[in-house]
Structures are given as C-alpha cells and as structure tokens.
Amino acid sequence: MYLIPTNTCNLMCKYCFIGKLNEKPCYMEYDTAINAVDKFYEHLCSIGEKGIIFFYGAEPLLNFDLIKKVVLYSKEKGYDIEYVMVSNGILLNAEIANFIKENSISLGLSIDGPKNINDSNRIFKGSKKSVYDVVLSKIKLLKSMDVDFNLSITVAPVFLDNEEYFLRWIEDLGIYNISYNLLHFTYKTDEWKSYYKRAVKFIYKSNNLLFNKGFNEDRVNRKYDAFYNRTFKFSDCAAIGGNQLTICPNGDIEICHGYWNRKERKLPNIKDIDSFSDLFSLDEYKKWATNITLNKTKCLNCPAIYICGGGCAMQSKDLFGDERKIDKAFCIYTKFMLRNILKEVYIENNNNSEVTKIEV
C-alpha cells in the first residue's frame, strides 16, 4: 500500500511523471492514515500475507510528523508491516535519520549522478541552489550515522550521454545499492524507442562492470530472480494485477501510485469502505487485476513472458492509448535481458569467451 502524505514537493524535477502538483497544499490527516493502515493490516491477516507500506510523493518528508505517528502506531499495535520511503532527501536531518534507522525503514534517496547531470533535471522551485550539493551532504549524514539506504537514480537522456562519467562517479561515491528508474513517457512520442534501447544497454553494462564491487541493482535482479529461480513474473509493478492500493492525501483510493494526483476518481475514499474486499468487485479494480501478460495473446507468444511482468500501465495509456495495451517500451527491456541472460548461460555451460548471436 502506498501512502501519499502530501501533494506538495520542494523540487520541480523536469521528468516527473506525477504531473503538475496541486497549487493548494493538502496534507494527509492522521485519522485518514490510521484508517488505511488498520484496514490494510486486517486485509493482510485475512489472506495470510505480510505487507509493505510505501511513503511516496510528491515529497513525503514534508509531512514527516504523520510518517512518525503511523510507524509508531503500527509498532504499538504489533502490526507486522515493512516500511519503505522514497525521498529527495532535502529535509533529512539527524532526527529523521535516527528515526529511519531505529525503525528499520528502507530509504530510497533520489539522486541522478554527478552534479552537472543531477542538476540538469532535479531543480528547486524558484532557486538556483544546487540540489546535488544538498543531497550529497545528506548522504554524508546518513553514512556517518550508519543508516542503510539505497540510491534511486533516474536514467534520463543527459545521463546516457555521460555514462562513463557516471560510472566513475558511482565508484568514487562507493554506494552500490541502487534502483534505476526508467523514464515514464507521459505524452505521445516515438522517443521511447531509441531511449529504451540505450537505457537498457547501460543498465546491463553497469551491472556487469560493477557487480564484483558489490553493485546491487533492483531492476536487473528481478529478471535474474525470475530466470534462475524459475519464478513466473506475474507483474513487474504491483499495480499490474491489482496487488497494491494507493491512498491519496485526502483519502481517495487509487491503484497506480502514478495516478494519485489526477482529478478523476473511479474508486471510493478509504473512509467509505468497510474493508479492502469491498473494492474487489468494482470495475476499476477488476481492470487492473486482470491486466496481466497471461491475458494478452501477443504476450502469450513471447518467449520473454516468464521474466516480464508487463511493464507500466500508466505508460501504456500515455504512449499507446489504454492501460491494457502492451507497454512496448518495456518489451525492449525484457527481451534485451532475456537475450543476454541466455548468452551468459551459454558461456557458462560451454566455457567460451565469445558467443555467436542468439536470436530471441
């Protein structure tokens, strides 16, 4: 479950896929958050599963008081829930860092590489101050307090134009727990084709070059996990298949965490349902629950279906007209990964240094 503590942000990143943030600030109220957490835990108990709550945004630390209260409430109630937060890091301080550490909150810190690359897209509202300089100081703070965190890095075109520079930077920084974010195209364009071809090659290349140094990239790991552990990938994003809910700042419910800021609502407010099961018969939920590769004829004929998961429904709508359309951009990534995993297997099994082209 995603909780969106506020609709505001202290940055205005050029590639943000959330859309124009509301001019009128809205902060999630405590009663709304607790109502959602209680119903989430009741649902987890009913299906015998553990759950994860993501504090997401906009910028969640703009409502840190709510985050603190929610986590402490869950501990007092004995709820077995894991917490994750994705933050731009601007507001991090010793108090917040210590709370994150003491409560084992998984922190994803957004930064996009060296200063000139990062600051070309990640900028302050109404200020020319360097976002990079501020975030780097927060990284040093987290390291000094021995707080576990990973870097959330968006692979923008300017990033790909300077990939060798980035690789040197990441080695100097010495942080190898990374999640790469591929761009979400929110407008009609053909740019996605060339972008995805470049981006996936870089992601795979960086994993190979830095793996022996402890490089741990989540997006790549998901493909290896499905392949080597023979685990069918039903969804790469939990929204696909209806395996997540998003609670907007005012309590409205969405499925996709990229849609919390849109005006149109097809699901009720958290206060208007007795339990999560009330949602499962609604057409909007069914649309997401059935939106999986196994229900798409073209996907059934694809050799990469086993490790795929179906990509981003939000991108499918924005690029191809409907959430249920195949995310062709993600197809580029998944097929590339399958080809190269098979080549690796071939090399390992045949002890060859070179491999002839394998068509997939």
PDB file of C-alpha atoms in Angstrom, residues 77-357:
ATOM      1  CA  LYS A  77      -0.439  -2.347  17.683  1.00  0.00           C
ATOM      2  CA  GLY A  78       2.056  -5.093  16.853  1.00  0.00           C
ATOM      3  CA  TYR A  79       1.410  -4.867  13.106  1.00  0.00           C
ATOM      4  CA  ASP A  80       3.925  -6.894  11.104  1.00  0.00           C
ATOM      5  CA  ILE A  81       4.394  -4.358   8.311  1.00  0.00           C
ATOM      6  CA  GLU A  82       7.546  -3.322   6.481  1.00  0.00           C
ATOM      7  CA  TYR A  83       8.034   0.365   5.690  1.00  0.00           C
ATOM      8  CA  VAL A  84       9.710   1.944   2.669  1.00  0.00           C
ATOM      9  CA  MET A  85      10.175   5.627   1.878  1.00  0.00           C
ATOM     10  CA  VAL A  86      11.289   7.294  -1.348  1.00  0.00           C
ATOM     11  CA  SER A  87      12.560  10.821  -0.721  1.00  0.00           C
ATOM     12  CA  ASN A  88      14.520  13.544  -2.464  1.00  0.00           C
ATOM     13  CA  GLY A  89      16.434  13.897   0.814  1.00  0.00           C
ATOM     14  CA  ILE A  90      16.314  17.677   1.028  1.00  0.00           C
ATOM     15  CA  LEU A  91      14.725  17.703   4.502  1.00  0.00           C
ATOM     16  CA  LEU A  92      16.780  14.896   6.024  1.00  0.00           C
ATOM     17  CA  ASN A  93      18.377  15.735   9.361  1.00  0.00           C
ATOM     18  CA  ALA A  94      19.820  13.804  12.303  1.00  0.00           C
ATOM     19  CA  GLU A  95      16.415  13.349  13.965  1.00  0.00           C
ATOM     20  CA  ILE A  96      14.802  11.918  10.844  1.00  0.00           C
ATOM     21  CA  ALA A  97      17.835   9.774  10.022  1.00  0.00           C
ATOM     22  CA  ASN A  98      17.830   8.326  13.523  1.00  0.00           C
ATOM     23  CA  PHE A  99      14.096   7.550  13.302  1.00  0.00           C
ATOM     24  CA  ILE A 100      14.620   5.784   9.970  1.00  0.00           C
ATOM     25  CA  LYS A 101      17.438   3.726  11.461  1.00  0.00           C
ATOM     26  CA  GLU A 102      15.659   2.839  14.724  1.00  0.00           C
ATOM     27  CA  ASN A 103      12.505   1.727  12.902  1.00  0.00           C
ATOM     28  CA  SER A 104      14.227  -0.122  10.024  1.00  0.00           C
ATOM     29  CA  ILE A 105      12.581   1.968   7.336  1.00  0.00           C
ATOM     30  CA  SER A 106      14.008   1.205   3.898  1.00  0.00           C
ATOM     31  CA  LEU A 107      15.059   4.523   2.392  1.00  0.00           C
ATOM     32  CA  GLY A 108      15.410   5.274  -1.294  1.00  0.00           C
ATOM     33  CA  LEU A 109      17.274   8.541  -1.812  1.00  0.00           C
ATOM     34  CA  SER A 110      16.859  10.251  -5.175  1.00  0.00           C
ATOM     35  CA  ILE A 111      19.986  11.463  -6.945  1.00  0.00           C
ATOM     36  CA  ASP A 112      20.851  11.168 -10.636  1.00  0.00           C
ATOM     37  CA  GLY A 113      24.627  11.090 -10.731  1.00  0.00           C
ATOM     38  CA  PRO A 114      27.344  13.774 -10.782  1.00  0.00           C
ATOM     39  CA  LYS A 115      26.440  17.393 -10.138  1.00  0.00           C
ATOM     40  CA  ASN A 116      26.005  18.607 -13.702  1.00  0.00           C
ATOM     41  CA  ILE A 117      23.868  15.573 -14.621  1.00  0.00           C
ATOM     42  CA  ASN A 118      21.732  15.643 -11.492  1.00  0.00           C
ATOM     43  CA  ASP A 119      21.164  19.402 -11.504  1.00  0.00           C
ATOM     44  CA  SER A 120      20.142  19.474 -15.166  1.00  0.00           C
ATOM     45  CA  ASN A 121      16.819  17.837 -14.232  1.00  0.00           C
ATOM     46  CA  ARG A 122      16.444  17.982 -10.447  1.00  0.00           C
ATOM     47  CA  ILE A 123      15.922  21.616  -9.502  1.00  0.00           C
ATOM     48  CA  PHE A 124      14.491  23.702  -6.667  1.00  0.00           C
ATOM     49  CA  LYS A 125      11.363  25.768  -7.057  1.00  0.00           C
ATOM     50  CA  GLY A 126      12.395  29.379  -7.543  1.00  0.00           C
ATOM     51  CA  SER A 127      16.038  28.863  -6.627  1.00  0.00           C
ATOM     52  CA  LYS A 128      19.270  28.183  -8.484  1.00  0.00           C
ATOM     53  CA  LYS A 129      20.797  26.438  -5.484  1.00  0.00           C
ATOM     54  CA  SER A 130      22.357  23.069  -6.332  1.00  0.00           C
ATOM     55  CA  VAL A 131      20.158  20.105  -5.425  1.00  0.00           C
ATOM     56  CA  TYR A 132      23.203  17.870  -5.802  1.00  0.00           C
ATOM     57  CA  ASP A 133      25.190  19.721  -3.135  1.00  0.00           C
ATOM     58  CA  VAL A 134      22.327  19.436  -0.653  1.00  0.00           C
ATOM     59  CA  VAL A 135      21.683  15.730  -1.299  1.00  0.00           C
ATOM     60  CA  LEU A 136      25.391  14.880  -1.153  1.00  0.00           C
ATOM     61  CA  SER A 137      25.534  16.439   2.331  1.00  0.00           C
ATOM     62  CA  LYS A 138      22.586  14.228   3.334  1.00  0.00           C
ATOM     63  CA  ILE A 139      24.391  11.151   2.008  1.00  0.00           C
ATOM     64  CA  LYS A 140      27.355  12.025   4.208  1.00  0.00           C
ATOM     65  CA  LEU A 141      24.979  12.414   7.170  1.00  0.00           C
ATOM     66  CA  LEU A 142      23.389   9.008   6.563  1.00  0.00           C
ATOM     67  CA  LYS A 143      26.805   7.373   6.246  1.00  0.00           C
ATOM     68  CA  SER A 144      28.057   8.991   9.450  1.00  0.00           C
ATOM     69  CA  MET A 145      25.018   7.647  11.322  1.00  0.00           C
ATOM     70  CA  ASP A 146      25.300   4.190   9.712  1.00  0.00           C
ATOM     71  CA  VAL A 147      21.809   4.406   8.186  1.00  0.00           C
ATOM     72  CA  ASP A 148      21.038   1.883   5.452  1.00  0.00           C
ATOM     73  CA  PHE A 149      19.767   3.435   2.221  1.00  0.00           C
ATOM     74  CA  ASN A 150      19.840   2.955  -1.499  1.00  0.00           C
ATOM     75  CA  LEU A 151      20.114   5.409  -4.357  1.00  0.00           C
ATOM     76  CA  SER A 152      17.098   5.927  -6.598  1.00  0.00           C
ATOM     77  CA  ILE A 153      18.548   7.028  -9.939  1.00  0.00           C
ATOM     78  CA  THR A 154      16.510   8.124 -12.936  1.00  0.00           C
ATOM     79  CA  VAL A 155      18.184   7.278 -16.226  1.00  0.00           C
ATOM     80  CA  ALA A 156      17.486  10.470 -18.174  1.00  0.00           C
ATOM     81  CA  PRO A 157      18.929  11.135 -21.672  1.00  0.00           C
ATOM     82  CA  VAL A 158      21.572  13.507 -20.273  1.00  0.00           C
ATOM     83  CA  PHE A 159      22.615  10.655 -18.022  1.00  0.00           C
ATOM     84  CA  LEU A 160      23.107   8.340 -21.001  1.00  0.00           C
ATOM     85  CA  ASP A 161      25.177  10.978 -22.784  1.00  0.00           C
ATOM     86  CA  ASN A 162      27.629  10.815 -19.871  1.00  0.00           C
ATOM     87  CA  GLU A 163      27.540   7.160 -18.806  1.00  0.00           C
ATOM     88  CA  GLU A 164      31.306   6.711 -18.412  1.00  0.00           C
ATOM     89  CA  TYR A 165      31.409   9.819 -16.231  1.00  0.00           C
ATOM     90  CA  PHE A 166      28.578   8.370 -14.124  1.00  0.00           C
ATOM     91  CA  LEU A 167      30.319   5.021 -13.664  1.00  0.00           C
ATOM     92  CA  ARG A 168      33.435   6.763 -12.368  1.00  0.00           C
ATOM     93  CA  TRP A 169      31.251   8.845 -10.060  1.00  0.00           C
ATOM     94  CA  ILE A 170      29.462   5.847  -8.571  1.00  0.00           C
ATOM     95  CA  GLU A 171      32.791   4.111  -7.933  1.00  0.00           C
ATOM     96  CA  ASP A 172      34.119   7.202  -6.162  1.00  0.00           C
ATOM     97  CA  LEU A 173      30.913   7.507  -4.138  1.00  0.00           C
ATOM     98  CA  GLY A 174      31.168   3.856  -3.115  1.00  0.00           C
ATOM     99  CA  ILE A 175      27.414   3.195  -2.898  1.00  0.00           C
ATOM    100  CA  TYR A 176      26.364   0.192  -4.929  1.00  0.00           C
ATOM    101  CA  ASN A 177      22.819  -0.441  -3.668  1.00  0.00           C
ATOM    102  CA  ILE A 178      20.909   1.184  -6.499  1.00  0.00           C
ATOM    103  CA  SER A 179      17.489   1.257  -8.103  1.00  0.00           C
ATOM    104  CA  TYR A 180      17.441   2.605 -11.640  1.00  0.00           C
ATOM    105  CA  ASN A 181      14.257   4.322 -12.783  1.00  0.00           C
ATOM    106  CA  LEU A 182      13.414   4.302 -16.465  1.00  0.00           C
ATOM    107  CA  LEU A 183      11.653   7.403 -17.763  1.00  0.00           C
ATOM    108  CA  HIS A 184       7.856   7.359 -17.867  1.00  0.00           C
ATOM    109  CA  PHE A 185       6.742   8.894 -21.144  1.00  0.00           C
ATOM    110  CA  THR A 186       3.568  10.851 -20.393  1.00  0.00           C
ATOM    111  CA  TYR A 187       2.974  12.229 -23.892  1.00  0.00           C
ATOM    112  CA  LYS A 188       2.641  10.849 -27.423  1.00  0.00           C
ATOM    113  CA  THR A 189       6.099  10.438 -28.924  1.00  0.00           C
ATOM    114  CA  ASP A 190       8.382   7.964 -30.677  1.00  0.00           C
ATOM    115  CA  GLU A 191      11.337   8.925 -28.464  1.00  0.00           C
ATOM    116  CA  TRP A 192      10.733   5.881 -26.286  1.00  0.00           C
ATOM    117  CA  LYS A 193      12.201   3.518 -28.885  1.00  0.00           C
ATOM    118  CA  SER A 194      15.713   4.951 -29.019  1.00  0.00           C
ATOM    119  CA  TYR A 195      15.669   5.882 -25.338  1.00  0.00           C
ATOM    120  CA  TYR A 196      14.821   2.374 -24.092  1.00  0.00           C
ATOM    121  CA  LYS A 197      17.404   0.756 -26.357  1.00  0.00           C
ATOM    122  CA  ARG A 198      20.104   2.996 -24.894  1.00  0.00           C
ATOM    123  CA  ALA A 199      18.869   2.842 -21.308  1.00  0.00           C
ATOM    124  CA  VAL A 200      18.646  -0.937 -21.031  1.00  0.00           C
ATOM    125  CA  LYS A 201      22.114  -1.385 -22.527  1.00  0.00           C
ATOM    126  CA  PHE A 202      23.524   0.969 -19.919  1.00  0.00           C
ATOM    127  CA  ILE A 203      21.709  -0.714 -17.012  1.00  0.00           C
ATOM    128  CA  TYR A 204      23.012  -4.109 -18.067  1.00  0.00           C
ATOM    129  CA  LYS A 205      26.515  -2.745 -18.712  1.00  0.00           C
ATOM    130  CA  SER A 206      26.775  -1.049 -15.320  1.00  0.00           C
ATOM    131  CA  ASN A 207      25.618  -4.227 -13.585  1.00  0.00           C
ATOM    132  CA  ASN A 208      28.332  -6.259 -15.317  1.00  0.00           C
ATOM    133  CA  LEU A 209      31.120  -3.729 -14.759  1.00  0.00           C
ATOM    134  CA  LEU A 210      30.400  -3.089 -11.076  1.00  0.00           C
ATOM    135  CA  PHE A 211      28.958  -6.420  -9.930  1.00  0.00           C
ATOM    136  CA  ASN A 212      32.207  -7.639  -8.383  1.00  0.00           C
ATOM    137  CA  LYS A 213      32.406  -4.439  -6.343  1.00  0.00           C
ATOM    138  CA  GLY A 214      29.079  -5.250  -4.697  1.00  0.00           C
ATOM    139  CA  PHE A 215      26.793  -3.472  -7.179  1.00  0.00           C
ATOM    140  CA  ASN A 216      23.195  -4.459  -6.428  1.00  0.00           C
ATOM    141  CA  GLU A 217      20.579  -3.125  -8.864  1.00  0.00           C
ATOM    142  CA  ASP A 218      16.961  -3.999  -8.120  1.00  0.00           C
ATOM    143  CA  ARG A 219      15.570  -3.793 -11.658  1.00  0.00           C
ATOM    144  CA  VAL A 220      18.162  -6.227 -13.061  1.00  0.00           C
ATOM    145  CA  ASN A 221      17.885  -8.518 -10.048  1.00  0.00           C
ATOM    146  CA  ARG A 222      14.169  -9.017 -10.673  1.00  0.00           C
ATOM    147  CA  LYS A 223      14.901 -10.524 -14.089  1.00  0.00           C
ATOM    148  CA  TYR A 224      17.688 -12.776 -12.828  1.00  0.00           C
ATOM    149  CA  ASP A 225      15.490 -13.897  -9.946  1.00  0.00           C
ATOM    150  CA  ALA A 226      12.651 -14.946 -12.235  1.00  0.00           C
ATOM    151  CA  PHE A 227      15.015 -16.744 -14.622  1.00  0.00           C
ATOM    152  CA  TYR A 228      17.278 -18.618 -12.217  1.00  0.00           C
ATOM    153  CA  ASN A 229      14.707 -19.330  -9.503  1.00  0.00           C
ATOM    154  CA  ARG A 230      12.112 -20.359 -12.095  1.00  0.00           C
ATOM    155  CA  THR A 231       9.573 -17.929 -10.666  1.00  0.00           C
ATOM    156  CA  PHE A 232       6.976 -16.721 -13.144  1.00  0.00           C
ATOM    157  CA  LYS A 233       6.879 -12.906 -13.128  1.00  0.00           C
ATOM    158  CA  PHE A 234       3.196 -12.027 -12.954  1.00  0.00           C
ATOM    159  CA  SER A 235       3.852  -8.306 -12.506  1.00  0.00           C
ATOM    160  CA  ASP A 236       6.919  -6.083 -12.501  1.00  0.00           C
ATOM    161  CA  CYS A 237       4.852  -3.298 -10.945  1.00  0.00           C
ATOM    162  CA  ALA A 238       2.433  -4.265  -8.182  1.00  0.00           C
ATOM    163  CA  ALA A 239      -0.338  -2.171  -9.755  1.00  0.00           C
ATOM    164  CA  ILE A 240      -0.417  -4.709 -12.594  1.00  0.00           C
ATOM    165  CA  GLY A 241      -2.637  -7.500 -11.316  1.00  0.00           C
ATOM    166  CA  GLY A 242      -4.142  -5.260  -8.641  1.00  0.00           C
ATOM    167  CA  ASN A 243      -1.594  -6.151  -5.966  1.00  0.00           C
ATOM    168  CA  GLN A 244      -1.390  -2.682  -4.451  1.00  0.00           C
ATOM    169  CA  LEU A 245      -3.540   0.251  -3.391  1.00  0.00           C
ATOM    170  CA  THR A 246      -2.601   3.912  -3.194  1.00  0.00           C
ATOM    171  CA  ILE A 247      -4.133   6.234  -0.618  1.00  0.00           C
ATOM    172  CA  CYS A 248      -4.149   9.857  -1.813  1.00  0.00           C
ATOM    173  CA  PRO A 249      -3.586  12.743   0.629  1.00  0.00           C
ATOM    174  CA  ASN A 250      -7.344  13.279   1.005  1.00  0.00           C
ATOM    175  CA  GLY A 251      -8.053   9.560   1.483  1.00  0.00           C
ATOM    176  CA  ASP A 252      -9.211   8.789  -2.054  1.00  0.00           C
ATOM    177  CA  ILE A 253      -8.120   5.363  -3.309  1.00  0.00           C
ATOM    178  CA  GLU A 254      -6.188   4.661  -6.485  1.00  0.00           C
ATOM    179  CA  ILE A 255      -4.430   1.525  -7.706  1.00  0.00           C
ATOM    180  CA  CYS A 256      -1.425   3.039  -9.505  1.00  0.00           C
ATOM    181  CA  HIS A 257       0.863   5.264  -7.436  1.00  0.00           C
ATOM    182  CA  GLY A 258       1.422   7.359 -10.542  1.00  0.00           C
ATOM    183  CA  TYR A 259      -2.261   8.326 -10.636  1.00  0.00           C
ATOM    184  CA  TRP A 260      -2.742   9.768  -7.156  1.00  0.00           C
ATOM    185  CA  ASN A 261      -2.637  13.335  -8.473  1.00  0.00           C
ATOM    186  CA  ARG A 262      -5.225  13.004 -11.232  1.00  0.00           C
ATOM    187  CA  LYS A 263      -8.650  14.577 -10.728  1.00  0.00           C
ATOM    188  CA  GLU A 264     -10.872  11.777 -11.986  1.00  0.00           C
ATOM    189  CA  ARG A 265     -11.662   9.122  -9.380  1.00  0.00           C
ATOM    190  CA  LYS A 266     -13.262   5.723 -10.031  1.00  0.00           C
ATOM    191  CA  LEU A 267     -12.645   4.210  -6.600  1.00  0.00           C
ATOM    192  CA  PRO A 268     -14.103   5.386  -3.260  1.00  0.00           C
ATOM    193  CA  ASN A 269     -12.461   7.156  -0.344  1.00  0.00           C
ATOM    194  CA  ILE A 270     -10.881   4.994   2.379  1.00  0.00           C
ATOM    195  CA  LYS A 271     -13.483   6.264   4.864  1.00  0.00           C
ATOM    196  CA  ASP A 272     -16.314   4.960   2.659  1.00  0.00           C
ATOM    197  CA  ILE A 273     -15.329   1.269   2.669  1.00  0.00           C
ATOM    198  CA  ASP A 274     -15.537  -1.278   5.475  1.00  0.00           C
ATOM    199  CA  SER A 275     -12.629  -3.369   4.172  1.00  0.00           C
ATOM    200  CA  PHE A 276     -10.383  -3.735   1.152  1.00  0.00           C
ATOM    201  CA  SER A 277     -12.565  -6.587  -0.071  1.00  0.00           C
ATOM    202  CA  ASP A 278     -15.273  -4.001  -0.849  1.00  0.00           C
ATOM    203  CA  LEU A 279     -13.081  -2.883  -3.753  1.00  0.00           C
ATOM    204  CA  PHE A 280     -12.599  -6.223  -5.449  1.00  0.00           C
ATOM    205  CA  SER A 281     -15.991  -6.318  -7.168  1.00  0.00           C
ATOM    206  CA  LEU A 282     -15.616  -2.832  -8.656  1.00  0.00           C
ATOM    207  CA  ASP A 283     -14.936  -2.479 -12.375  1.00  0.00           C
ATOM    208  CA  GLU A 284     -11.938  -0.189 -11.844  1.00  0.00           C
ATOM    209  CA  TYR A 285     -10.213  -2.728  -9.615  1.00  0.00           C
ATOM    210  CA  LYS A 286     -11.037  -5.601 -11.979  1.00  0.00           C
ATOM    211  CA  LYS A 287      -9.484  -3.621 -14.845  1.00  0.00           C
ATOM    212  CA  TRP A 288      -6.156  -3.639 -13.001  1.00  0.00           C
ATOM    213  CA  ALA A 289      -6.470  -7.138 -11.537  1.00  0.00           C
ATOM    214  CA  THR A 290      -6.932  -8.733 -14.961  1.00  0.00           C
ATOM    215  CA  ASN A 291      -4.335  -6.548 -16.710  1.00  0.00           C
ATOM    216  CA  ILE A 292      -1.581  -9.173 -16.807  1.00  0.00           C
ATOM    217  CA  THR A 293       0.504 -10.728 -19.569  1.00  0.00           C
ATOM    218  CA  LEU A 294      -1.354 -14.043 -19.313  1.00  0.00           C
ATOM    219  CA  ASN A 295      -4.481 -12.279 -20.591  1.00  0.00           C
ATOM    220  CA  LYS A 296      -2.802 -10.851 -23.713  1.00  0.00           C
ATOM    221  CA  THR A 297      -2.470 -13.007 -26.819  1.00  0.00           C
ATOM    222  CA  LYS A 298       0.716 -11.345 -28.097  1.00  0.00           C
ATOM    223  CA  CYS A 299       2.334 -11.766 -24.704  1.00  0.00           C
ATOM    224  CA  LEU A 300       1.471 -15.475 -24.607  1.00  0.00           C
ATOM    225  CA  ASN A 301       3.511 -15.945 -27.780  1.00  0.00           C
ATOM    226  CA  CYS A 302       6.538 -14.071 -26.430  1.00  0.00           C
ATOM    227  CA  PRO A 303       9.499 -16.135 -25.176  1.00  0.00           C
ATOM    228  CA  ALA A 304      10.243 -13.480 -22.545  1.00  0.00           C
ATOM    229  CA  ILE A 305       6.842 -13.719 -20.825  1.00  0.00           C
ATOM    230  CA  TYR A 306       8.283 -15.777 -17.951  1.00  0.00           C
ATOM    231  CA  ILE A 307      10.533 -12.965 -16.699  1.00  0.00           C
ATOM    232  CA  CYS A 308       8.491  -9.979 -17.902  1.00  0.00           C
ATOM    233  CA  GLY A 309       5.659  -8.791 -15.655  1.00  0.00           C
ATOM    234  CA  GLY A 310       4.069  -6.444 -18.146  1.00  0.00           C
ATOM    235  CA  GLY A 311       5.705  -3.054 -17.702  1.00  0.00           C
ATOM    236  CA  CYS A 312       3.882   0.164 -16.778  1.00  0.00           C
ATOM    237  CA  ALA A 313       0.137   0.542 -17.368  1.00  0.00           C
ATOM    238  CA  MET A 314       0.362   4.303 -16.928  1.00  0.00           C
ATOM    239  CA  GLN A 315       2.914   4.456 -19.742  1.00  0.00           C
ATOM    240  CA  SER A 316       0.743   2.150 -21.864  1.00  0.00           C
ATOM    241  CA  LYS A 317      -2.084   4.665 -21.593  1.00  0.00           C
ATOM    242  CA  ASP A 318       0.055   7.725 -22.282  1.00  0.00           C
ATOM    243  CA  LEU A 319       2.017   6.227 -25.196  1.00  0.00           C
ATOM    244  CA  PHE A 320      -0.417   3.731 -26.686  1.00  0.00           C
ATOM    245  CA  GLY A 321      -3.864   4.938 -25.612  1.00  0.00           C
ATOM    246  CA  ASP A 322      -5.020   2.497 -22.935  1.00  0.00           C
ATOM    247  CA  GLU A 323      -3.729   0.937 -19.692  1.00  0.00           C
ATOM    248  CA  ARG A 324      -4.478  -2.520 -21.082  1.00  0.00           C
ATOM    249  CA  LYS A 325      -2.306  -2.069 -24.173  1.00  0.00           C
ATOM    250  CA  ILE A 326       1.127  -3.731 -24.172  1.00  0.00           C
ATOM    251  CA  ASP A 327       3.875  -1.433 -22.908  1.00  0.00           C
ATOM    252  CA  LYS A 328       6.100  -1.832 -25.972  1.00  0.00           C
ATOM    253  CA  ALA A 329       8.860   0.212 -24.371  1.00  0.00           C
ATOM    254  CA  PHE A 330       9.147  -2.318 -21.557  1.00  0.00           C
ATOM    255  CA  CYS A 331       9.210  -5.119 -24.140  1.00  0.00           C
ATOM    256  CA  ILE A 332      12.555  -3.729 -25.332  1.00  0.00           C
ATOM    257  CA  TYR A 333      13.972  -4.015 -21.829  1.00  0.00           C
ATOM    258  CA  THR A 334      12.662  -7.507 -21.051  1.00  0.00           C
ATOM    259  CA  LYS A 335      13.693  -9.047 -24.377  1.00  0.00           C
ATOM    260  CA  PHE A 336      17.142  -7.484 -24.112  1.00  0.00           C
ATOM    261  CA  MET A 337      17.574  -9.000 -20.655  1.00  0.00           C
ATOM    262  CA  LEU A 338      16.445 -12.454 -21.796  1.00  0.00           C
ATOM    263  CA  ARG A 339      18.856 -12.442 -24.756  1.00  0.00           C
ATOM    264  CA  ASN A 340      21.783 -11.527 -22.539  1.00  0.00           C
ATOM    265  CA  ILE A 341      20.901 -13.929 -19.729  1.00  0.00           C
ATOM    266  CA  LEU A 342      20.778 -16.737 -22.287  1.00  0.00           C
ATOM    267  CA  LYS A 343      24.164 -15.674 -23.634  1.00  0.00           C
ATOM    268  CA  GLU A 344      25.562 -15.786 -20.100  1.00  0.00           C
ATOM    269  CA  VAL A 345      24.186 -19.295 -19.625  1.00  0.00           C
ATOM    270  CA  TYR A 346      25.690 -20.353 -22.952  1.00  0.00           C
ATOM    271  CA  ILE A 347      29.110 -19.002 -21.995  1.00  0.00           C
ATOM    272  CA  GLU A 348      28.997 -20.649 -18.579  1.00  0.00           C
ATOM    273  CA  ASN A 349      27.946 -24.018 -19.954  1.00  0.00           C
ATOM    274  CA  ASN A 350      30.312 -24.030 -22.908  1.00  0.00           C
ATOM    275  CA  ASN A 351      33.226 -22.160 -21.364  1.00  0.00           C
ATOM    276  CA  ASN A 352      33.555 -19.954 -24.431  1.00  0.00           C
ATOM    277  CA  SER A 353      34.820 -16.384 -24.394  1.00  0.00           C
ATOM    278  CA  GLU A 354      32.778 -15.426 -27.453  1.00  0.00           C
ATOM    279  CA  VAL A 355      29.228 -16.295 -28.323  1.00  0.00           C
ATOM    280  CA  THR A 356      27.561 -16.215 -31.682  1.00  0.00           C
ATOM    281  CA  LYS A 357      24.394 -14.135 -31.969  1.00  0.00           C
TER     282      LYS A 357
END
